[in-house]
CSV table of C-alpha atoms in Angstrom, one decimal:
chain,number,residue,atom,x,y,z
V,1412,UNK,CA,0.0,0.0,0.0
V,1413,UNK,CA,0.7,3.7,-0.2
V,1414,UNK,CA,2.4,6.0,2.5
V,1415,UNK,CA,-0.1,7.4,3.7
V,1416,UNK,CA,0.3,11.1,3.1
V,1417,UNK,CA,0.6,14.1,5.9
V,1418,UNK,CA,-2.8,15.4,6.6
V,1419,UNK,CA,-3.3,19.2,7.1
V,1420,UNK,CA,-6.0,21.4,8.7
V,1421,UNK,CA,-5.9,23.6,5.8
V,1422,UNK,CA,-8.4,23.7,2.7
V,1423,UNK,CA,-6.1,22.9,0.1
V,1424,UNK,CA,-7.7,25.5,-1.8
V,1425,UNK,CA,-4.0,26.8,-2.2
V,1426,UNK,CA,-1.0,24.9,-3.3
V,1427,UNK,CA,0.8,26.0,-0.4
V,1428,UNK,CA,-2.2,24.3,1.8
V,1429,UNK,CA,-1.6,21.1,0.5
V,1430,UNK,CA,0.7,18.4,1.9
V,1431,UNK,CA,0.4,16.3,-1.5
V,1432,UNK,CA,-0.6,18.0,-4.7
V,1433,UNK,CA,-1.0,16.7,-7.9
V,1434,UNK,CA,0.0,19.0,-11.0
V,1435,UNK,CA,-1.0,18.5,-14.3
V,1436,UNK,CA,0.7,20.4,-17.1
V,1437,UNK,CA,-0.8,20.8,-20.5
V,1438,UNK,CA,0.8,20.2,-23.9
V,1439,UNK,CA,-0.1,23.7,-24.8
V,1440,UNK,CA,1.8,25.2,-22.1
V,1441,UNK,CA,4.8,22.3,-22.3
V,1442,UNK,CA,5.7,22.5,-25.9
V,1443,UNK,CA,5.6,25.8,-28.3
V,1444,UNK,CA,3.3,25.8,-31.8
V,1445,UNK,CA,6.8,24.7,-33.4
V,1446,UNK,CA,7.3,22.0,-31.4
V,1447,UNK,CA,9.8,22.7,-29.3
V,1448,UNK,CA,9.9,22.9,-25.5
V,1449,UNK,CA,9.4,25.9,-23.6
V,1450,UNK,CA,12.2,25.6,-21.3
V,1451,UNK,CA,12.3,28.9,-20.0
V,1452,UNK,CA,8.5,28.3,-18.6
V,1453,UNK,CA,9.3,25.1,-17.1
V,1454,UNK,CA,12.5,26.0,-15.7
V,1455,UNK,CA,9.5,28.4,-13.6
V,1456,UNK,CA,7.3,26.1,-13.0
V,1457,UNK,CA,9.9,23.7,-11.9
V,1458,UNK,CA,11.6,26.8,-9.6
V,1459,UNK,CA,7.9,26.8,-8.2
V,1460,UNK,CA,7.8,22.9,-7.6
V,1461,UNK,CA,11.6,22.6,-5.7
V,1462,UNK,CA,10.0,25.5,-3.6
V,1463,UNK,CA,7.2,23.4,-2.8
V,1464,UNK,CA,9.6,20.3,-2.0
V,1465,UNK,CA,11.9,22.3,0.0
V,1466,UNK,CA,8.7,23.4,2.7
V,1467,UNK,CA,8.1,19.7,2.8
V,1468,UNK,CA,5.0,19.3,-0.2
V,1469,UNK,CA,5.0,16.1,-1.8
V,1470,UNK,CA,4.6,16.4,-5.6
V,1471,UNK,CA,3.2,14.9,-8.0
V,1472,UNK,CA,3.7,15.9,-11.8
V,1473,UNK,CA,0.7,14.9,-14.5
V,1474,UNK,CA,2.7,15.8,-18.3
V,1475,UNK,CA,1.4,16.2,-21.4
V,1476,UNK,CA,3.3,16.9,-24.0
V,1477,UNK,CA,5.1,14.1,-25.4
V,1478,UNK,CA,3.2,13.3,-28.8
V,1479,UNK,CA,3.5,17.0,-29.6
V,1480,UNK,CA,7.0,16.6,-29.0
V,1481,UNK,CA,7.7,13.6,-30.7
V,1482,UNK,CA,5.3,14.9,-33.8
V,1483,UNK,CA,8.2,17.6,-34.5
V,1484,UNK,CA,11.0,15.1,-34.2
V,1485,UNK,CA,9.2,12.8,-37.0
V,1486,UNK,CA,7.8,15.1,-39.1
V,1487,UNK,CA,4.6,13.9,-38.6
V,1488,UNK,CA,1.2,16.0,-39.6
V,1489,UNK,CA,-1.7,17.5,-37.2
V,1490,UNK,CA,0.6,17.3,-34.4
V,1491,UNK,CA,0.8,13.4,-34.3
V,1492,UNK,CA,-2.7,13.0,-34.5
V,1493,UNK,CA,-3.1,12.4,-37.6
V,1494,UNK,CA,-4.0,8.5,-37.0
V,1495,UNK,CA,-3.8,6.5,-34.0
V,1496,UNK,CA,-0.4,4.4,-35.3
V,1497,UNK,CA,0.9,8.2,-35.7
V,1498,UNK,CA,0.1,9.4,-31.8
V,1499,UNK,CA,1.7,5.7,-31.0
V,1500,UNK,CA,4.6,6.7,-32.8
V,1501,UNK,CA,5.2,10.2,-31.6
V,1502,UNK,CA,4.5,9.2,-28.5
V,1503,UNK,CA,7.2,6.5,-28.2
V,1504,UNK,CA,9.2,8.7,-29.2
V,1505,UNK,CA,8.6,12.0,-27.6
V,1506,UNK,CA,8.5,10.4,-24.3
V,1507,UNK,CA,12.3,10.4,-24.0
V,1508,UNK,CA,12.5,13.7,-25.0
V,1509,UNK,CA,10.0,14.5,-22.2
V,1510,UNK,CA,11.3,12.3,-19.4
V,1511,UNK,CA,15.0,13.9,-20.1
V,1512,UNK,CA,13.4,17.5,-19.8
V,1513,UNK,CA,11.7,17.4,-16.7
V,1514,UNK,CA,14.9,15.2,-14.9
V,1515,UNK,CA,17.2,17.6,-16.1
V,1516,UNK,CA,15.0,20.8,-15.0
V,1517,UNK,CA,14.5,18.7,-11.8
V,1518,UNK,CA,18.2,17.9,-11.0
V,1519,UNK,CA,19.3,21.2,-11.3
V,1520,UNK,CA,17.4,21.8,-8.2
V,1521,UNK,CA,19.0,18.5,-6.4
V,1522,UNK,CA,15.3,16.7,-7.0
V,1523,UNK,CA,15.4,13.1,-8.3
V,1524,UNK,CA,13.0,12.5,-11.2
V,1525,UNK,CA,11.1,9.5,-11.2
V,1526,UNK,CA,8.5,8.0,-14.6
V,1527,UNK,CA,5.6,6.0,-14.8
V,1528,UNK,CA,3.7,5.4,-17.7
V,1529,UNK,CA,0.2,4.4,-17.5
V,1530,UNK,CA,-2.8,3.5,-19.3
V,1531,UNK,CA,-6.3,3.6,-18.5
V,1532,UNK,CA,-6.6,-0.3,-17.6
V,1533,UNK,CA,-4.0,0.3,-15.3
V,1534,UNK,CA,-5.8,2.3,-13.2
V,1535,UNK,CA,-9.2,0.3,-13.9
V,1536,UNK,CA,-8.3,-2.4,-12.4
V,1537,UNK,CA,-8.3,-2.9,-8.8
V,1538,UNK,CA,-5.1,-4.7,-8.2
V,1539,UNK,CA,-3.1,-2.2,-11.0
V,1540,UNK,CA,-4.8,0.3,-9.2
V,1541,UNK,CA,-3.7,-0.6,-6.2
V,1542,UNK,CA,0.2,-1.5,-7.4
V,1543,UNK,CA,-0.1,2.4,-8.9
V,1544,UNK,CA,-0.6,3.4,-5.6
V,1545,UNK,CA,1.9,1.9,-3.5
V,1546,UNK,CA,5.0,2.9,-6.6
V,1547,UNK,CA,3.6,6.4,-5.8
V,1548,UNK,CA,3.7,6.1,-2.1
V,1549,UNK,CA,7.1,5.1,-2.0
V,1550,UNK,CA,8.7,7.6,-4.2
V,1551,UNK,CA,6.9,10.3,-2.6
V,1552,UNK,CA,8.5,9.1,0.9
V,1553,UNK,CA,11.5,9.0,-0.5
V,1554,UNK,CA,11.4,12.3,-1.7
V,1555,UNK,CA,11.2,11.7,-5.4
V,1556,UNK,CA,8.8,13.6,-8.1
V,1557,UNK,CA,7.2,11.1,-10.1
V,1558,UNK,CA,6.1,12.3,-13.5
V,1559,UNK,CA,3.3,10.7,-14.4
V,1560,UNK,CA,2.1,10.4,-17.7
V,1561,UNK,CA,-0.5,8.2,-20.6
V,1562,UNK,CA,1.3,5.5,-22.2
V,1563,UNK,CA,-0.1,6.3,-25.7
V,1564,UNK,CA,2.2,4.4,-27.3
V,1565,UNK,CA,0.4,1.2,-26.7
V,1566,UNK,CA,-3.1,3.1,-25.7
V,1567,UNK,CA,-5.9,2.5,-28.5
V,1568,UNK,CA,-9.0,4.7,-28.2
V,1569,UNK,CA,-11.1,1.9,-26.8
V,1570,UNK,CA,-8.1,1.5,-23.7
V,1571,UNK,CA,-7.7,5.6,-22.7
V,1572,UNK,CA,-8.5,8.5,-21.0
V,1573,UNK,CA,-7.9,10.4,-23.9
V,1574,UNK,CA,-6.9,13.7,-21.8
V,1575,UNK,CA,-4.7,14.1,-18.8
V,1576,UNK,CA,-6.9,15.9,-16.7
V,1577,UNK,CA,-8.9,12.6,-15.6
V,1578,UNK,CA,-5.6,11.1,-15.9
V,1579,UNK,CA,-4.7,13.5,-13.1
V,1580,UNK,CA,-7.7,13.3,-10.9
V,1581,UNK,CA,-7.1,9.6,-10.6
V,1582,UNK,CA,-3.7,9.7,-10.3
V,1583,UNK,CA,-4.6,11.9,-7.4
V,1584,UNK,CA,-7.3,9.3,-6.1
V,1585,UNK,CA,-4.6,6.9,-6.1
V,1586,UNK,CA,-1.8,8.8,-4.7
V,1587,UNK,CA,-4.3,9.9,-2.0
V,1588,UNK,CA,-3.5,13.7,-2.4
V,1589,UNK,CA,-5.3,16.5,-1.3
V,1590,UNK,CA,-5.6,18.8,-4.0
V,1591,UNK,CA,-5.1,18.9,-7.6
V,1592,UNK,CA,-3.8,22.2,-10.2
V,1593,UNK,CA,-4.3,21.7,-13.7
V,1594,UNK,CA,-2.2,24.3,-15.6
V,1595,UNK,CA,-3.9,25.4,-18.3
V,1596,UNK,CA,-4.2,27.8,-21.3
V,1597,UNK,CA,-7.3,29.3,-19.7
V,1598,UNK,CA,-7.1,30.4,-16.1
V,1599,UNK,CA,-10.8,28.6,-15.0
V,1600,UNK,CA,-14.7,27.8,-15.9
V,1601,UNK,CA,-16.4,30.8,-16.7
V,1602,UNK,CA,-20.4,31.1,-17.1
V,1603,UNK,CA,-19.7,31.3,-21.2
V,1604,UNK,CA,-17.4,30.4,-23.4
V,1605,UNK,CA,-14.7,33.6,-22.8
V,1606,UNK,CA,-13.2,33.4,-26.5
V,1607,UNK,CA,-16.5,34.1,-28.1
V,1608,UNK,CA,-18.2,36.1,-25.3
V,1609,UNK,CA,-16.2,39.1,-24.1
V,1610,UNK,CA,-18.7,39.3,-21.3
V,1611,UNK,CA,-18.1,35.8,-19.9
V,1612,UNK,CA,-17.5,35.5,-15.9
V,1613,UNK,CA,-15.4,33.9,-14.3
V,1614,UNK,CA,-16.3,31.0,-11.6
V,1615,UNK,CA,-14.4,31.5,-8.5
V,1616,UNK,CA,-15.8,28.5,-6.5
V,1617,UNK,CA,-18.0,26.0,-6.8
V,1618,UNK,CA,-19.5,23.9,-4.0
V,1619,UNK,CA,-21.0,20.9,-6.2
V,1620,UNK,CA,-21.2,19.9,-9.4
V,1621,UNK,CA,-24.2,20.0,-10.5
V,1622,UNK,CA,-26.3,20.1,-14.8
V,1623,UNK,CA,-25.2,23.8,-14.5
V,1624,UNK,CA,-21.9,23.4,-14.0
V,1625,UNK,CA,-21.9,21.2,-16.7
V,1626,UNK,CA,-23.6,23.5,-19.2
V,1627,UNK,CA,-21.2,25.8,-18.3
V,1628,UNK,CA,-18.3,23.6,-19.9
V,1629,UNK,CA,-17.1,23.8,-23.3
V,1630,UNK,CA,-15.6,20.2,-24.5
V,1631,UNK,CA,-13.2,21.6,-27.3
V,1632,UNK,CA,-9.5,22.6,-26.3
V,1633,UNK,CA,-8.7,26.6,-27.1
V,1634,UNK,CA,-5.3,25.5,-28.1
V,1635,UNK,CA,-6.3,22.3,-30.4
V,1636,UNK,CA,-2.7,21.1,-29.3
V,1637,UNK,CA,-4.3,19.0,-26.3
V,1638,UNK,CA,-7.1,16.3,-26.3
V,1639,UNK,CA,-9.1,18.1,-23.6
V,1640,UNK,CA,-11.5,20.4,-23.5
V,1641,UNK,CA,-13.3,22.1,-20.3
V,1642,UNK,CA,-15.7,19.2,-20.1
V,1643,UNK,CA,-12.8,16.7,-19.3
V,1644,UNK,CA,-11.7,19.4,-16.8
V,1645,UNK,CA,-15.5,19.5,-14.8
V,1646,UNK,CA,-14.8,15.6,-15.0
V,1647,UNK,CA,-11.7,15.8,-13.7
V,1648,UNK,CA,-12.9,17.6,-10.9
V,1649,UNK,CA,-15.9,15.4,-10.3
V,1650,UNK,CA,-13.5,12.7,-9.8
V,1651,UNK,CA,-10.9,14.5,-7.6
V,1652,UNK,CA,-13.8,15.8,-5.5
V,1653,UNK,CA,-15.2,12.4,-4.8
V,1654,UNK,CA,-11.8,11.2,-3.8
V,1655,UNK,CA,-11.5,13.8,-1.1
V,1656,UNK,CA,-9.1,16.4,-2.9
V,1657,UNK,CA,-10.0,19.9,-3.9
V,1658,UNK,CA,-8.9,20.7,-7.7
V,1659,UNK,CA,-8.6,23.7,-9.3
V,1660,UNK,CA,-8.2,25.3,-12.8
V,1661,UNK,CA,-6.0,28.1,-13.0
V,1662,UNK,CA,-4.1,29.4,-15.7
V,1663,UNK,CA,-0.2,28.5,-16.5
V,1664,UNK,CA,0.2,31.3,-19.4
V,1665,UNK,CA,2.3,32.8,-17.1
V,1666,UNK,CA,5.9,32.3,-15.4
V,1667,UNK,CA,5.7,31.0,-11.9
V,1668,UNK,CA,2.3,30.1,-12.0
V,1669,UNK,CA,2.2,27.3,-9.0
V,1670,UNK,CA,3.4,30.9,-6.7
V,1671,UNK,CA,1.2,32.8,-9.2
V,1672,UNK,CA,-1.7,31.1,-8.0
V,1673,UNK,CA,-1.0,30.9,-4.2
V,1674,UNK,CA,-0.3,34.5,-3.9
V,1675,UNK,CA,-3.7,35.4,-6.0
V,1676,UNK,CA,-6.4,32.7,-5.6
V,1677,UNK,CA,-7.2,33.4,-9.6
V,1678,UNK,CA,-8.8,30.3,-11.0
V,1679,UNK,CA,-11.6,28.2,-10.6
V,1680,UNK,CA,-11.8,25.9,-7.1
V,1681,UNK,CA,-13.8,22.6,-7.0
V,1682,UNK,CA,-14.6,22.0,-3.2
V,1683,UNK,CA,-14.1,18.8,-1.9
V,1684,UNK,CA,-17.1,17.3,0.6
V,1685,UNK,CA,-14.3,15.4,2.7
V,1686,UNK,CA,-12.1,12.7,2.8
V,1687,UNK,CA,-13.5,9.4,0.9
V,1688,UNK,CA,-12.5,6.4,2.2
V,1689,UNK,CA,-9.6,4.3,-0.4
V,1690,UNK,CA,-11.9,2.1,-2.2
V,1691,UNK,CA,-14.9,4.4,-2.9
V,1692,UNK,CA,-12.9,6.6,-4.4
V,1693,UNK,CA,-11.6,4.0,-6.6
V,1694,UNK,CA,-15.1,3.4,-7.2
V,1695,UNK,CA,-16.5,6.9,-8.1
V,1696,UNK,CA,-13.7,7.5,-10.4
V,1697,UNK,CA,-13.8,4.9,-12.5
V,1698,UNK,CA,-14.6,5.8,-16.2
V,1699,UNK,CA,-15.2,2.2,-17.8
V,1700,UNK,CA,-18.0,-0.3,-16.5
V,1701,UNK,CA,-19.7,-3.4,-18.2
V,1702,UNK,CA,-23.3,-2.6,-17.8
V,1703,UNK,CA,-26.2,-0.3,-16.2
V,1704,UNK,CA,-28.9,-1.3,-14.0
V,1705,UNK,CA,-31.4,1.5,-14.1
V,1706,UNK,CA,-33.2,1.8,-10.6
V,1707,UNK,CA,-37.1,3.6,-9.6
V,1708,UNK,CA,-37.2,6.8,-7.4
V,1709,UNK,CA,-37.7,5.1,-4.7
V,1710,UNK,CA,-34.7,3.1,-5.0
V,1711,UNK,CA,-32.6,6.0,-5.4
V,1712,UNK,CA,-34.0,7.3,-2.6
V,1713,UNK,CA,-32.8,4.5,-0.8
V,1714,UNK,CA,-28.9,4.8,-2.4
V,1715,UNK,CA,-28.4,8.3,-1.0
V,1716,UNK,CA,-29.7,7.7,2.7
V,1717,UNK,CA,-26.9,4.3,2.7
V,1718,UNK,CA,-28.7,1.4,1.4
V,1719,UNK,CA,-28.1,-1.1,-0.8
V,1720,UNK,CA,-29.8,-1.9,-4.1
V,1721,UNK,CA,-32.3,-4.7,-3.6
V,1722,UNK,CA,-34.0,-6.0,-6.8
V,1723,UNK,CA,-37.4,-4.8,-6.3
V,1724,UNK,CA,-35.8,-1.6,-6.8
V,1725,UNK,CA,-34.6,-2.4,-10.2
V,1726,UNK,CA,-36.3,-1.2,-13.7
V,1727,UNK,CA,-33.9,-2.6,-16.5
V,1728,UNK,CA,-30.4,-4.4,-16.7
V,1729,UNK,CA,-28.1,-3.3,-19.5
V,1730,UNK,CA,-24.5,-4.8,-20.9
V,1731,UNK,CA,-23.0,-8.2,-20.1
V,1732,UNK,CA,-21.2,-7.8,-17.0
V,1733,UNK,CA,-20.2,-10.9,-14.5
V,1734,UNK,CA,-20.6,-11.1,-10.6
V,1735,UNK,CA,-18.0,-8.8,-9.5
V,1736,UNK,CA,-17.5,-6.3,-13.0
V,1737,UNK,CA,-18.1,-2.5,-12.0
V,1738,UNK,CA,-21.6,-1.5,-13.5
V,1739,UNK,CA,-23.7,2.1,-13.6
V,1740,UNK,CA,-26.5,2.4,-11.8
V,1741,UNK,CA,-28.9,5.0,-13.1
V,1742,UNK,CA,-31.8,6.7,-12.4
V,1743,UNK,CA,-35.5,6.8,-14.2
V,1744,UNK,CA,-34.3,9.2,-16.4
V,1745,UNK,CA,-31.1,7.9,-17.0
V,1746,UNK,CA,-28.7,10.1,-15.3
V,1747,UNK,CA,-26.1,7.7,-13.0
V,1748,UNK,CA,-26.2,8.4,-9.8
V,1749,UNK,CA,-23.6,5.7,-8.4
V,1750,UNK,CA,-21.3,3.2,-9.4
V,1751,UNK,CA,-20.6,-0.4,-7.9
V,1752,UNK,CA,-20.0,-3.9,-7.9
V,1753,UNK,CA,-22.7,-6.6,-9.4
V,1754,UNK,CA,-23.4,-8.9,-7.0
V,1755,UNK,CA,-24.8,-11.2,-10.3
V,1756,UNK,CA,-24.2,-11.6,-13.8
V,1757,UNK,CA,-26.2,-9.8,-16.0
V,1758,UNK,CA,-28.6,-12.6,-17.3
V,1759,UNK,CA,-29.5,-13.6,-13.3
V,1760,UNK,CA,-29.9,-9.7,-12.5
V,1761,UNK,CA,-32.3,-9.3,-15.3
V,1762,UNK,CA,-34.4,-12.3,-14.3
V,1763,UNK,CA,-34.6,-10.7,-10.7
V,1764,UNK,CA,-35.4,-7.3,-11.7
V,1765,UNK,CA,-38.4,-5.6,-10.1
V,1766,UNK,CA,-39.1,-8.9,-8.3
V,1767,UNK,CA,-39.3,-8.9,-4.2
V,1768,UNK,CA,-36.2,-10.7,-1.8
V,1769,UNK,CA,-38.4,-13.8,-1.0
V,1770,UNK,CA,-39.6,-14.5,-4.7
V,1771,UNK,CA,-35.4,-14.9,-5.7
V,1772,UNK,CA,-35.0,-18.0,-4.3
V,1773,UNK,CA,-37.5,-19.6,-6.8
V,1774,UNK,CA,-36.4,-17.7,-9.5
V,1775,UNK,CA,-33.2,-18.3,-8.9
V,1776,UNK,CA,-33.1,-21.9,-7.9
V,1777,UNK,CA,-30.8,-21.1,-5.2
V,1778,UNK,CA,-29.9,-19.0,-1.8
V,1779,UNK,CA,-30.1,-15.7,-3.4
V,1780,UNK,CA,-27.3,-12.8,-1.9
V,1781,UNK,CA,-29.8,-9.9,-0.8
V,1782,UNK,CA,-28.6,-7.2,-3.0
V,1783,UNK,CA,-28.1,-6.2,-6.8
V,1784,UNK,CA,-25.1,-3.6,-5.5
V,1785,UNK,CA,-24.5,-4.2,-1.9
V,1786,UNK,CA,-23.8,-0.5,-0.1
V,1787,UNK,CA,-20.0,-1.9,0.8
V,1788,UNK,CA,-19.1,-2.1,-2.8
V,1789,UNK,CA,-20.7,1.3,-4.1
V,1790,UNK,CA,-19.8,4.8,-4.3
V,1791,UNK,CA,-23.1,7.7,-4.9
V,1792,UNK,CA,-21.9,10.3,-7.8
């Protein structure tokens, strides 16, 4: 398992509050329209990061970057993105040239640079997940900075996040930080899309996130160098929230901008509810499942006061999952409301459905287990 990280009183709403931080950095901000790095910015950012260290912050770095780089060293079209075989390419190869950068900028300030390349099933799975955790752990007690980033050089579309800002989020889950910065090309969520709107406000704070929030986010990256968009960012946070870590948006389009943003609060904050425990968070973070069960109002009534899904509860199974596979459950009108473990395979939890405890056993020609989900194995979005 993981060392478990120094807690703090403090809000993590700053960097300077938290104890372990996760930073992502996009590609936008790592490598120039020409494809080269920006050396002079990182060398900042890094300044920042060795600041944090010193004071006795454990860090985490999220980087992006390395198909963008790798795209200029081949020659390749639309950045590397031009098919998947050539983001596999640049990546494989622009990940050297990434991993060198940030050891070098890191040494220079006595910090030991550590890389781990990961891919979406990696942190899917519970015992990956797990194995994730514990490399992080270690290296942060030893006082390395791992720098984490997709393995898109084996990734297919089916098998990734696809942006690093989830990537990030559960990276933090797993590393069990308390707050999140993704370092962006735009310095938070605003109530419109700022490049089109000149009127567009900025969103300090936000306490949940809720179908506003969400309309608020535009999915397309500004930059069109990155895969993300401010969607994946509101996910991102979703999923950092739900772990127990505070993440906020903030803009790196400046020098210094981890000190930037402690001395001035400018960005956008997603407020945490509290610690989760370790395997819920898992749970609400994960981005794949098998299958949904979709669940009456009365069931979902039931979910958020504690309980576990029964089968009378139950409107329609979807997917083929197995006993054990992480499945959706959603409400009447289809929005999911938690995540969890099937306690049956798909084709026994759609005979069950709707039907009452004592009927299963008749049904099921067997001692039926109580529950579709039990509450043990389920986290509430």
């Amino acid at each position: 398992m993981a060392g478990s990280p120094p807690r703090a009183g403090e809000d993590c709403f700053s960097p300077q509050a938290c104890p372990r931080l996760i930073v992502k950095v996009g590609s936008a901000l790592l490598v120039a329209p020409d494809g080269q790095p920006r050396r002079e910015w990182l060398a900042s950012l890094v300044a920042d990061i060795a600041q944090r260290v010193a004071a006795g912050q454990q860090v985490v770095i999220v980087s992006s970057g390395a198909i963008a780089l790798g795209a200029r060293r081949l020659g390749l079209p639309k950045g590397g993105r031009a098919s998947l075989e050539d983001a596999q390419a640049a990546a494989a190869t622009g990940q050297i040239a990434l991993s060198s950068i940030w050891a070098e900028l890191l040494g220079q300030h006595g910090l030991t640079a550590a890389q781990l390349l990961v891919t979406l099933d990696d942190l899917e799975d519970r015992r990956r997940y797990l194995n994730v955790s514990a490399t992080l752990g270690r290296l942060l007690t030893l006082g390395v900075v791992p720098v984490v980033n997709e393995n898109d050089s084996v990734a297919t579309e089916e098998i990734r996040f696809g942006d690093n800002d989830r990537l990030a989020a559960r990276v933090g889950a797993a590393a069990r930080a308390n707050g999140v910065v993704l370092l962006s090309d735009i310095d938070g969520l605003y109530d419109s899309n700022p490049h089109s709107n000149p009127d567009a406000r900025l969103i300090p704070h936000v306490a949940q996130i809720d179908a506003g929030i969400m309309a608020m986010a535009d999915g397309k990256s500004s930059s069109g160098m990155g895969s993300g968009g401010m969607v994946s960012k509101v996910e991102a946070a979703r999923i950092a929230t739900a772990a127990g870590a505070n993440l906020a948006i903030t803009t790196g389009r400046i020098d210094h901008p981890l000190a930037r943003f402690g001395e001035t609060g400018h960005g956008t904050v997603f407020a945490t509810a509290g610690n989760a425990p370790a395997r819920k968070a898992w749970l609400s973070g994960g981005l794949t499942d098998r299958g949904s069960i979709r669940i009456d109002a009365g069931a979902a009534r039931a979910l958020s006061s504690g309980r576990s899904l029964l089968p009378a509860g139950a409107i329609e199974v979807a997917g083929d999952f197995a006993r054990g596979d992480l499945v959706r459950i959603v409400d009447a009108d289809g929005r999911a409301i938690a995540r969890g473990l099937a306690e049956y395979d798909a084709g026994e939890a759609a005979r069950i459905v709707g039907r009452r405890s004592e009927e299963l056993a008749e049904l099921l020609g067997y001692s039926p287990r109580s529950a579709l989900v039990h509450r043990n194995h389920m986290a509430l979005l």
